[in-house]
XYZ file of C-alpha atoms in Angstrom:
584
model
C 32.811 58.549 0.801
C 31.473 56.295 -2.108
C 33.268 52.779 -1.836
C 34.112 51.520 -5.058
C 32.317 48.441 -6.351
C 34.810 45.739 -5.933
C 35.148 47.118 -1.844
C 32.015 47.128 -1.606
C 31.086 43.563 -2.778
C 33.544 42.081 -0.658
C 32.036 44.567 2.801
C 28.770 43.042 1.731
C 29.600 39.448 1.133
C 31.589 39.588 4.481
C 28.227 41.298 6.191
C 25.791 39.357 5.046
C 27.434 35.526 5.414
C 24.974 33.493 7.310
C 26.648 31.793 10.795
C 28.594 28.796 9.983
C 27.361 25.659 10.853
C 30.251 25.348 13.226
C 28.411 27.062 15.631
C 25.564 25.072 16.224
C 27.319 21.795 15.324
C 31.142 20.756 16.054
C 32.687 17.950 14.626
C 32.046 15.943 17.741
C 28.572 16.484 17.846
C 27.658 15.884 13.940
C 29.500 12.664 14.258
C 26.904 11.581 17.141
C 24.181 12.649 15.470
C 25.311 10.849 12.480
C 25.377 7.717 14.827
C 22.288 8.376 15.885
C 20.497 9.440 13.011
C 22.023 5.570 11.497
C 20.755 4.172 14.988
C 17.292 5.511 14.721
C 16.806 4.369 10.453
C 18.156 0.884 11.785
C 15.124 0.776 14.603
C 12.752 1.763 12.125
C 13.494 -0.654 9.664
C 14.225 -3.659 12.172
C 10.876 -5.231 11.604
C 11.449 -6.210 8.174
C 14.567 -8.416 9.161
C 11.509 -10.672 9.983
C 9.010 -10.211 6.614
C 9.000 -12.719 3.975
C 10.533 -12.912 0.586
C 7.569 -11.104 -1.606
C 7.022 -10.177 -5.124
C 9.724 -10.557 -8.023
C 11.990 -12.114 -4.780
C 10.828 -15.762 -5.610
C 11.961 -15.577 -9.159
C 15.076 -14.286 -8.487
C 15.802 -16.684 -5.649
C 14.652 -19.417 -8.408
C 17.189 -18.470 -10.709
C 20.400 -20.763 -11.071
C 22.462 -17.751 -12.355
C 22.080 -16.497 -8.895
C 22.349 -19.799 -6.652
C 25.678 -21.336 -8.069
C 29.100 -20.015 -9.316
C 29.886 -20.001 -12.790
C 27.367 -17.414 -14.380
C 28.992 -13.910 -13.845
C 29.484 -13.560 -17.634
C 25.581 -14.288 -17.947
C 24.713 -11.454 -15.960
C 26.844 -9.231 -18.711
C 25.084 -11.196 -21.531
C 21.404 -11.278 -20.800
C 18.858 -9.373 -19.823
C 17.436 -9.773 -16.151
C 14.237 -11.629 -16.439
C 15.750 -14.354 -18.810
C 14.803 -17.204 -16.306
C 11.593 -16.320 -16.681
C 9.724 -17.978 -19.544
C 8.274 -14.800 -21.234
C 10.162 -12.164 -19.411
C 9.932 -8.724 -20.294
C 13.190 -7.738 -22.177
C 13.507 -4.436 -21.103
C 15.659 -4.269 -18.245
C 19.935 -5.283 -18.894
C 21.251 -5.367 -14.876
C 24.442 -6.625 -14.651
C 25.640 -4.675 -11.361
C 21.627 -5.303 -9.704
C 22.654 -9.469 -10.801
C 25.680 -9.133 -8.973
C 24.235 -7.692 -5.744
C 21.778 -10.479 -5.681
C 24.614 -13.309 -6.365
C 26.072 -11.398 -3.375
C 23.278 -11.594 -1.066
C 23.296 -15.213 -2.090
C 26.760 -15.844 -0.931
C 26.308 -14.218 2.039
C 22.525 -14.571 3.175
C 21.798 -18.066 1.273
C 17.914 -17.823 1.731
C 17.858 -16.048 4.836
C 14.949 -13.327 4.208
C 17.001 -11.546 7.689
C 20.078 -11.554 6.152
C 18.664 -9.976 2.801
C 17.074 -7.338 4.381
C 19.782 -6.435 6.996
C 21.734 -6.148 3.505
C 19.042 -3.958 1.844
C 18.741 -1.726 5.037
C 22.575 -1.228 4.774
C 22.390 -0.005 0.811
C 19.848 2.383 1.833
C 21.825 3.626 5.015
C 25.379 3.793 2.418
C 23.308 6.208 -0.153
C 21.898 8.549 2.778
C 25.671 8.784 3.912
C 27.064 9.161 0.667
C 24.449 11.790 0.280
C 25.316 13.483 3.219
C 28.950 13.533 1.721
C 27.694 15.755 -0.920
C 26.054 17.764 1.085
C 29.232 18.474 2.646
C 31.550 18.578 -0.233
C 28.957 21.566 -2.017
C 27.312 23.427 1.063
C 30.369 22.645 4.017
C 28.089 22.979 6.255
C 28.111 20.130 8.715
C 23.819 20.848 9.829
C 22.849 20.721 5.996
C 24.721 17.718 5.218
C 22.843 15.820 8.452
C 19.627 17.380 7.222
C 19.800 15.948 3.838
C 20.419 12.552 4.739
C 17.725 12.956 7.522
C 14.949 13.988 5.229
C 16.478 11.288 2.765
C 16.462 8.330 4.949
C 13.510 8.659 7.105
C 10.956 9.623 3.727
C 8.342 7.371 3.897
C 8.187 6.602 -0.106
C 11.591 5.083 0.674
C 9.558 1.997 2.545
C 8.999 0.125 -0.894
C 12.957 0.379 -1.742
C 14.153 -0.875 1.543
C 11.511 -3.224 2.860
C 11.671 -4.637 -0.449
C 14.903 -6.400 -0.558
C 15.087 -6.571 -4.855
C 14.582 -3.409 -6.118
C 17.202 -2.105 -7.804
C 16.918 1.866 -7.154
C 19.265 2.243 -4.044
C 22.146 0.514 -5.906
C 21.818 3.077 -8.626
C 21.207 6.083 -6.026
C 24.629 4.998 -4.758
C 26.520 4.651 -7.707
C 24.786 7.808 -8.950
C 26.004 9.576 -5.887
C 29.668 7.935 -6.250
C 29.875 9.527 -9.639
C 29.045 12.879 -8.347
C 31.621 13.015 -5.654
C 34.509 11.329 -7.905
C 34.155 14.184 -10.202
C 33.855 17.013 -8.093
C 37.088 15.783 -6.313
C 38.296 15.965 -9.843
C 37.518 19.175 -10.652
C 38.770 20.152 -7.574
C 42.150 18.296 -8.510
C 42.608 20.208 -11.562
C 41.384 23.645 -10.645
C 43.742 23.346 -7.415
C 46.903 22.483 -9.882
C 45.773 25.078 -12.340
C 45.580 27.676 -9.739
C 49.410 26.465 -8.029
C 51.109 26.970 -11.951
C 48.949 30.242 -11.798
C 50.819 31.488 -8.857
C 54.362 29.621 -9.639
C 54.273 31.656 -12.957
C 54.014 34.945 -11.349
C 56.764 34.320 -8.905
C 58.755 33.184 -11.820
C 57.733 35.347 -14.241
C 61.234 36.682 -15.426
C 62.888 33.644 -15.237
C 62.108 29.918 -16.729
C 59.036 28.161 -15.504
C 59.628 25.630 -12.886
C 55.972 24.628 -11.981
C 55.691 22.387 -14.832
C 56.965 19.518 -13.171
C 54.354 20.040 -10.314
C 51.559 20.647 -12.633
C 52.553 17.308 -14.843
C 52.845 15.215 -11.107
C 49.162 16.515 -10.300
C 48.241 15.741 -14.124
C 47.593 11.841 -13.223
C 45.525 11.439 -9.774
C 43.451 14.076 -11.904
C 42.699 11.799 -14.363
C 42.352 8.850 -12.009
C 39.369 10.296 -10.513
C 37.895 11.427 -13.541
C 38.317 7.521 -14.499
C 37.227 5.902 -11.472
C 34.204 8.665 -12.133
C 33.471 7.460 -15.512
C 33.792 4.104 -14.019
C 31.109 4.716 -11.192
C 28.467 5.963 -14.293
C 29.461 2.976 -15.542
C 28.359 0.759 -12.419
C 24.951 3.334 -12.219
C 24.084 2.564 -15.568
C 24.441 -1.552 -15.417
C 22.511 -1.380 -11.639
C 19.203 0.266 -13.811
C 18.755 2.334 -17.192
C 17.415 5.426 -15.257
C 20.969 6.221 -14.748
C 21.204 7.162 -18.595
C 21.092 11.065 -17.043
C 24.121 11.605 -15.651
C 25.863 12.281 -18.599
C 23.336 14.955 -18.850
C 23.820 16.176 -15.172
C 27.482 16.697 -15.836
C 27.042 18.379 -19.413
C 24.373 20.650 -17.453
C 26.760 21.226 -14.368
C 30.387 22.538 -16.888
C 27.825 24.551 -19.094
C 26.424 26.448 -16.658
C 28.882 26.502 -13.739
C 31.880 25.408 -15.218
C 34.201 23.195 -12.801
C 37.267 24.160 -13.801
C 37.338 26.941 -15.740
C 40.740 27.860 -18.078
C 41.386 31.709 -18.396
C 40.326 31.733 -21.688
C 36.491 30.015 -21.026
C 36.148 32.657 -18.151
C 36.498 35.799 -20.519
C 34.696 33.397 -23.702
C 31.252 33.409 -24.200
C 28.592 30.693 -24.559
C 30.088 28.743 -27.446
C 33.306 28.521 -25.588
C 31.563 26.986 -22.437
C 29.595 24.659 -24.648
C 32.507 22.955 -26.658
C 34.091 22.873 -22.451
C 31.556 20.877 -21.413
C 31.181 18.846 -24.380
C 34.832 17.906 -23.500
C 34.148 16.969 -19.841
C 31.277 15.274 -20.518
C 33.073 13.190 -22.903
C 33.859 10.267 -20.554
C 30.868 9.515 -19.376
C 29.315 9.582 -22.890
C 32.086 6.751 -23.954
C 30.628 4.838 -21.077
C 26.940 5.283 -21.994
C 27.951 3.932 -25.399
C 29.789 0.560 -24.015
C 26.424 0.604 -22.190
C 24.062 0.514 -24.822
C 26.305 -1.811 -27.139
C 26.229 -4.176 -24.406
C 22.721 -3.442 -23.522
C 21.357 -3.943 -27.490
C 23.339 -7.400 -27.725
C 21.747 -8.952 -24.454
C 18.214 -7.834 -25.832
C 19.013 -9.601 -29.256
C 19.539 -6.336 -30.787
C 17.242 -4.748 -29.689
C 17.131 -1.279 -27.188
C 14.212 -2.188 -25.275
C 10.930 -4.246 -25.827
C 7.511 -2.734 -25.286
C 5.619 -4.316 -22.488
C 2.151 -2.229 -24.627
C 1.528 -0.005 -27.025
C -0.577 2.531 -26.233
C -0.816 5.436 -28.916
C 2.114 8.010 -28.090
C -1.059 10.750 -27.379
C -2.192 8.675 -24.691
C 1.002 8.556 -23.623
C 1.637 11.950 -23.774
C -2.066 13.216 -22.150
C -1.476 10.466 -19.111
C 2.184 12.325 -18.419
C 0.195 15.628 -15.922
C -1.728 12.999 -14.117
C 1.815 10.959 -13.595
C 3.909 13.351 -12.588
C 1.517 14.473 -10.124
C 1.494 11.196 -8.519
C 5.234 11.533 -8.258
C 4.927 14.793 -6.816
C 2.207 13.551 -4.243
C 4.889 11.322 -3.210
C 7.377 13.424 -2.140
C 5.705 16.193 -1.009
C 2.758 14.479 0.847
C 3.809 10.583 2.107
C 0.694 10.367 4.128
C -0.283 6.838 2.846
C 1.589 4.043 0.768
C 1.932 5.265 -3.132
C 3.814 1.718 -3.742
C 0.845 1.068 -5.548
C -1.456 3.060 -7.808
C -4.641 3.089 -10.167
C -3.571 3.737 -13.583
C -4.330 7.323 -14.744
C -4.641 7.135 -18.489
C -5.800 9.544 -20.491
C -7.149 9.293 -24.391
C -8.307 12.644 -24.475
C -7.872 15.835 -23.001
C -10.170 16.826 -20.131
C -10.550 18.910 -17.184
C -9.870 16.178 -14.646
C -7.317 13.904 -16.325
C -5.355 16.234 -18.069
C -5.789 19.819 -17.149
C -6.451 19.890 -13.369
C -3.167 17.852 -12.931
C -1.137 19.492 -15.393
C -1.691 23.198 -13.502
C -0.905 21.103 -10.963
C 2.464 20.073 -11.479
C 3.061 23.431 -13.247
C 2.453 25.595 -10.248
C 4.874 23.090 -8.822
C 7.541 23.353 -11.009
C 7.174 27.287 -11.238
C 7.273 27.163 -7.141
C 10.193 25.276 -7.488
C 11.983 27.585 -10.499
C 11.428 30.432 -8.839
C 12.394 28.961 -5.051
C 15.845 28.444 -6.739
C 16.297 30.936 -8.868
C 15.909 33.103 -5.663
C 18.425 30.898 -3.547
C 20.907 31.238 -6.734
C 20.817 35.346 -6.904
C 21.155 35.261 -3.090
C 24.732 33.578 -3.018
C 25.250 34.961 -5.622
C 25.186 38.282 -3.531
C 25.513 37.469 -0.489
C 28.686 35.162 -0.708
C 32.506 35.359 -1.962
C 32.972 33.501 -5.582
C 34.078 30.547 -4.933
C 31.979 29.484 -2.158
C 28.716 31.027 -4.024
C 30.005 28.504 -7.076
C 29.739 25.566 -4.721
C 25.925 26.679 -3.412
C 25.109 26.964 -6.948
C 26.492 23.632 -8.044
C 24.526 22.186 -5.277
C 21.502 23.942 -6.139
C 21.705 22.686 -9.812
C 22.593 19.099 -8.764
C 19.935 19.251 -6.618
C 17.196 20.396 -9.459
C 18.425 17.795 -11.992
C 19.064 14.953 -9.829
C 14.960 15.551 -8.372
C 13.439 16.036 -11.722
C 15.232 14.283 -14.388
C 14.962 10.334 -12.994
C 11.406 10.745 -12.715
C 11.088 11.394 -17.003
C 11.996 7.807 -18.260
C 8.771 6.266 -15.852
C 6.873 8.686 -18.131
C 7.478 6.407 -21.115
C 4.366 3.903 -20.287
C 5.126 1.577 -22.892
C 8.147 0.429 -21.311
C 6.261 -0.406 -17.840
C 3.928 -3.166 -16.963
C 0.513 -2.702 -18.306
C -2.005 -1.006 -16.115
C 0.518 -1.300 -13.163
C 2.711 1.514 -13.794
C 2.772 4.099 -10.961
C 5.396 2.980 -7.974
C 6.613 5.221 -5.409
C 10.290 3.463 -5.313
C 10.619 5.685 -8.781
C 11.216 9.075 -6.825
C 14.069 7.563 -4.090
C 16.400 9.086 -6.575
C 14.335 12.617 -6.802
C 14.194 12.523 -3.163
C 18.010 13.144 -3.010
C 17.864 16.225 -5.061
C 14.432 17.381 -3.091
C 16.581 16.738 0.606
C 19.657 18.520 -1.841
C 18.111 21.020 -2.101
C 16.516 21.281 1.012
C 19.876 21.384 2.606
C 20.957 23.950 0.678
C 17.785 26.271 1.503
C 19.359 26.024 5.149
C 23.080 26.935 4.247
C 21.460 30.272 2.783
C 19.628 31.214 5.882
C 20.029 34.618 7.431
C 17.206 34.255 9.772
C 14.975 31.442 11.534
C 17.582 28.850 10.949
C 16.513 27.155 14.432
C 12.698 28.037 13.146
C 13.964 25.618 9.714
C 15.683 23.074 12.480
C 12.460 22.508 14.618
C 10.271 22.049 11.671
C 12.923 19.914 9.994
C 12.545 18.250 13.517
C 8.845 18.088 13.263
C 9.288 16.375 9.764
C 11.274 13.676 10.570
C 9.693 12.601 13.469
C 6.440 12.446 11.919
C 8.715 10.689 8.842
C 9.355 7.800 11.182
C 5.547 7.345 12.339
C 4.697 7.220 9.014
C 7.754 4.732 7.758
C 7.264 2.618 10.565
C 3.312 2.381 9.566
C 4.060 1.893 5.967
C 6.450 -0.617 6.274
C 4.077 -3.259 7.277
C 2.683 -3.680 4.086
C 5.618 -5.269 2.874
C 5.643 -8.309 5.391
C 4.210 -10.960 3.155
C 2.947 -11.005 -0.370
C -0.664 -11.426 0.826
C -0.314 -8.157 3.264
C 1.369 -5.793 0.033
C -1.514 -7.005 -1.985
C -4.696 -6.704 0.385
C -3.110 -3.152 1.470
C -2.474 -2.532 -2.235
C -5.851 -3.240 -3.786
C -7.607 -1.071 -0.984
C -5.590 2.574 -1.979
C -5.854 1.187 -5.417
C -9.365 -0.351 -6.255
C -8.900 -0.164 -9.705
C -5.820 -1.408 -10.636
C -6.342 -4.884 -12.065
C -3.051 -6.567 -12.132
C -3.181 -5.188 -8.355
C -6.347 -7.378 -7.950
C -5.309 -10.258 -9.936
C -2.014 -10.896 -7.405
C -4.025 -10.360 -4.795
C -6.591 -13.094 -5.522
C -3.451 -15.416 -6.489
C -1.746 -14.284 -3.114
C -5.269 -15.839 -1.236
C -4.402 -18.869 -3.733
C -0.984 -19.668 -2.604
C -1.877 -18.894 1.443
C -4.509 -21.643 0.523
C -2.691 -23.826 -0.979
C -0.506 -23.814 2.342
C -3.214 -25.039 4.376
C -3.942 -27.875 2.330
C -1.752 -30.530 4.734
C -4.234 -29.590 7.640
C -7.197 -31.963 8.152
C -9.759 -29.552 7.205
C -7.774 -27.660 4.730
C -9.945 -28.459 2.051
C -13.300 -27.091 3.341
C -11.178 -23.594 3.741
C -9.040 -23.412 0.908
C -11.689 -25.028 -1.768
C -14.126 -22.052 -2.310
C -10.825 -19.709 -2.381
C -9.396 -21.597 -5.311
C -13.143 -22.078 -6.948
C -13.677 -18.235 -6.982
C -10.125 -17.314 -8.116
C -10.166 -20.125 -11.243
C -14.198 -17.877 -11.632
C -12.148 -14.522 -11.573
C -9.448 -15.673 -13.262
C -9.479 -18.457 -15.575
C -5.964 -18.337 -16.651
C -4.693 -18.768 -13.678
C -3.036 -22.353 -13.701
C -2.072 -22.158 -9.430
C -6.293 -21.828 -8.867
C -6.448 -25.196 -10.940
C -3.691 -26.947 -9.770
C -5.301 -25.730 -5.521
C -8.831 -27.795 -7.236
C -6.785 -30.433 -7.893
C -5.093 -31.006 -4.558
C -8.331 -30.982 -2.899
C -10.149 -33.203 -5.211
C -7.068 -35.700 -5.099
C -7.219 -35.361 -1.306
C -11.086 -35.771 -1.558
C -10.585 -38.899 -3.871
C -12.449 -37.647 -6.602
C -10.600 -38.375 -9.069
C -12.165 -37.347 -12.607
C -13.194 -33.769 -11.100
C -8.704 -33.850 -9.829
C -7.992 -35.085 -13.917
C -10.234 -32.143 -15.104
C -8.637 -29.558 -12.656
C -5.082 -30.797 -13.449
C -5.548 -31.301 -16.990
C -6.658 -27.277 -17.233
C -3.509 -26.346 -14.783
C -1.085 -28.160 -17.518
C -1.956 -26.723 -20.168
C -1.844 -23.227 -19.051
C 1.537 -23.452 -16.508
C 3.007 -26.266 -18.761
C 5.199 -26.836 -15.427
C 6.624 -30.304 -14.975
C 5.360 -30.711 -11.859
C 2.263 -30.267 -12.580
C 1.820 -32.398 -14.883
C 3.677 -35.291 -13.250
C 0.872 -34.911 -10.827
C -1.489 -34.960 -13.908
C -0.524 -38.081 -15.562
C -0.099 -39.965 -11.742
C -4.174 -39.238 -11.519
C -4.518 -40.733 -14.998
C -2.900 -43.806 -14.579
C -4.619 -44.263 -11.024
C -7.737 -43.727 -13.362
C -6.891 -46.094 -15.663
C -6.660 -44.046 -18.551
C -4.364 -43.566 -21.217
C -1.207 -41.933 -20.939
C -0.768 -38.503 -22.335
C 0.723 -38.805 -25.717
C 4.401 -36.574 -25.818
C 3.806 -33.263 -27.671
């Protein structure tokens, strides 16, 4: 007897579910591993509760807006690097400002208590992720492998161990957004669905679900609010956030959340004006955004840190996104730091060679979840196919769609442009989707477990070998400039790194004899570098040669123009005898 097809969908969906999670994990036992999976990123990262402040920390922890009450309006009004004479303008951070006057409050200038603080942001997003997981796949082993794979990556290193960088606070409100809508969606789908069924068993008489539908009306809109509100928060923490509004057009047009009778018989235009509408909010958002974002540039959008012709641009993007993907995909060594990979005309090498590259990748990819999509698709009832394919979306957007703004190279620092703290958005959607790979399993789920195993033990050799890069400013650089020879900024920093170590050592007896021929070769490399000078100058003062110490300090002056330094400058002048600097 031939089973009609409706019977037999629902035979086959029931045949072919793959085993609960249940089964190999009870609530009990995910919660301990959760422990222990927070336990184990905690050990990993405990050495850097003892590195130093490095990098952009010193200017922030410079900056009065941060160290005193008084200036939470400024953080709304300027951009983020407005302390800093000649800052780029390109970056408006209220929310990242905020964080920092936070860490202040709580931490002072404790370099522990900053990174204890930056190891807990990056635990909060691998949870939050996790929650996702859950919420799209409920599956209790996916969600615990996607925070797993998450957490312990080693690319991850250069966002944690590096206690200013702004990515995790975005990742989190990112992930916030996510889950505020989907509860809202599920809101409104579950009240739409209750009227459904009160209007059939009142179908002859006068409807009496309205009242229910109208008390369900406003939490529904209160988490599409506090939704729109998180986007907000994502896109004041760092402009990369500018996608979500695209990730939830993308999720109602092509799974639609919460579907009315009339867009599930309607065609294509019908689901396009939908998610228009629901994507609404979070465009109203992006617009406050930018209005406040153009007024704390002085008008302006953004400032470009170069201009490099928008072919170059465009020829460089293969050998980019191939770094990216060497970052995710194979962590063996620090990518915090990169040569540049420019490109002013095509060629086999710089172009082409990457560019199959990242297509083969990107096909792998397409087809890997195009597959995983038609499976649940047939293999699963509706509803719970809907969720699997909402995951597999998010998890496709959310990997590839942060990583296209660090294509535009005119809005990055020159020559230094290629950091692997770019993808620890991406690698939420890669562990995303990894997750969901698991949930679809048939067969060699424990095969997928003891690899996944195998993966994040060797994650936390690498992480833990990684992570001492980031100790001290002299330690990122050296490590830095040897897996990238050619980057010159890269070199630059680390020759004014030796300077500064140097200019520690001064107060010993023989400081002089080591730090002089450091501070001789760097003002050789270097010449514009005032701290090289000013090193010269120290030791000449300390040597008591005084007109070599005026020369030295002079040359720092004029190219630092701090106040310090020339204090220092006119005290050697008047101990000469000379005259005293005329005010400019």
């Amino acid at each position: 007897m031939k089973l009609p097809n409706v019977f037999r969908q629902t035979y086959s969906s029931t045949a072919k579910l793959p085993a609960g999670s249940p089964k190999l994990l009870s609530p009990l036992t995910f919660c301990i591993a959760a422990v222990l999976l927070v336990a184990v990123v905690f050990a990993i990262y405990s050495p850097a509760l003892n590195f130093q402040f490095i990098l952009d920390d010193h200017h922030f922890l410079a900056d009065p807006r941060l160290q005193s009450p008084g200036h939470l309006w400024e953080y709304f009004t300027s951009y983020v690097w407005a302390q800093v004479p000649g800052g780029p303008m390109s970056f408006y951070r209220p929310l990242f400002a905020l964080w920092l006057r936070l860490n202040f409050v709580l931490c002072g200038s404790s370099p522990w208590g900053w990174h204890l603080l930056s190891i807990v942001k990056h635990v909060s997003v691998a949870i939050l992720l996790a929650w996702l997981a859950w919420k799209l796949l409920r599956d209790r082993v996916a969600a615990l492998l996607a925070a797993t794979l998450f957490a312990l990556h080693p690319a991850q290193t250069e966002s944690v161990a590096w206690v200013t960088v702004p990515d995790p606070l975005m990742a989190a409100a990112v992930l916030c957004t996510l889950l505020l809508y989907l509860n809202y969606a599920e809101r409104i789908s579950a009240s739409r669905q209750a009227r459904a069924e009160e209007f059939k068993k009142n179908s002859r008489k006068q409807t009496r679900g309205k009242s229910k539908g109208n008390s369900s009306g406003l939490p529904s809109t209160l988490w599409m609010i506090a939704s729109a509100v998180a986007c907000f928060a994502a896109l004041i923490a760092k402009e990369t956030a500018m996608v979500l509004p695209v990730v939830i057009f993308a999720l109602n047009l092509v799974l639609p959340l919460n579907r009315t009778a009339s867009e599930k018989a309607g065609g294509f235009r019908i689901r396009l004006f939908a998610a228009i509408r629901q994507t609404l909010p979070f465009l109203g958002v992006t617009a406050v955004y930018l209005l406040l974002r153009v007024h704390a540039l002085h008008r302006q959008f953004s400032s470009l840190t170069q201009h490099l012709p928008w072919s170059t641009v465009l020829l460089s993007a293969p050998a980019t996104l191939w770094f990216y993907v060497k970052v995710m995909l194979w962590p063996a060594s620090p990518h915090a730091f990169a040569d540049p990979t420019l490109a002013d005309a095509l060629s086999l090498r710089t172009v082409l060679l990457p560019g199959l590259a990242v297509g083969c990748v990107l096909l792998a990819l397409a087809a890997g979840c195009l597959w995983l999509w038609k499976k649940a698709r047939r293999d699963l009832p509706y509803e719970e196919a809907a969720r699997i394919q909402r995951a597999l979306l998010l998890g496709a957007v959310i990997l590839v769609l942060p990583i296209l703004p660090a294509l535009n190279l005119n809005a990055l620092f020159p020559g230094d442009f290629l950091h692997g703290r770019y993808t620890y958005l991406p690698l939420a959607g890669l562990a995303l989707l990894l997750a969901t790979s698991w949930r679809l399993m048939n067969k060699g789920r424990i095969a997928m477990l003891c690899a996944t195993g195998a993966v994040a033990i060797t994650f936390c050799v690498l992480t833990a070998e990684q992570e001492s890069m980031w100790k001290d400013d002299l330690t990122v650089y050296k490590v830095a400039n040897q897996n990238a020879p050619h980057n010159a900024p890269v070199a630059q920093n680390l020759s004014r790194a030796r300077v500064q170590v140097a200019l520690l050592a001064l107060d010993e007896a023989d400081g002089c004899d080591e730090a002089m021929p450091v501070f001789q070769q760097a003002a050789q490399q270097y010449p514009q570098d005032w701290f090289a000078w000013a090193g010269q100058g120290e030791c000449f003062l300390k040597l008591n040669k005084f007109p070599q110490a005026e020369e030295a300090l002079r040359r720092a002056t004029e190219l630092s123009h701090e106040p310090r330094v020339k204090e220092e400058w006119e005290q050697v002048r008047e101990r000469m005898g000379l005259q005293p600097v005329p005010p400019q």
